[in-house]
C-alpha angles and dihedrals in degrees: 000000000000090000090055092050091050091049091048091051091051092049092048092048091050091049093049092047089050091051092050099261128113137214122200113245091240096051114132118247110275115247092206126044113262114239118218116238114270114252113200115231116234115260093027108086113197096227100045122141115265116258127201136197110219119191119189120188117190144143119293092239093060099045101087092059091048093050092051092048092049092049090050089053091055104267106149101182143021140163115236123195133179108231139172124229148135137218134181094328091059095217127299144264122243140174122242118179091336095311124112111235123193118208117189094181119059125202112253138170120238115202118192123195133176110203137182109156098043115062115240090236089065091053091048092050092049092048093047093049093045101041104035117117099144091239134105113283100039086128144231135271121212121192126189136165116260116218099198144341125208122198103214097204096056104017090235116152138204119351093359092057090060095054115100112224126173116253 
């Protein structure tokens, strides 16, 4: 046990010396592990604004109203995709030329936004007010933190990459 403590002390001293710190030779053995100083990685400033990825999935018929409401709130860009999916209702039955057709997957619209200036709560409120009917298929909203964004054309990262500037 004493041999392991001695070895641990030597390793910690070597690590601290390597990282630019120093420990006096007569220092008592630390009771808690020493954490190396944090070194910020380039391109990831420590005090950057928070960014969020917001995904809204809803019926095709309700999307135009949502898009107009988001633009009115200051959203300047979004990615829109036609998707297929089902929820609790597990699809629907329909008639086509006298034949009953079952469709498990329903057509939906998926709208993806990355936001930094507008709080995600604002987007959720807008979507709920615009999309709510009280029936199946109103949709879902998914919110997750976004670590970084890189604008390929300019190389800008983070908050700056989300700002629209004329060419």
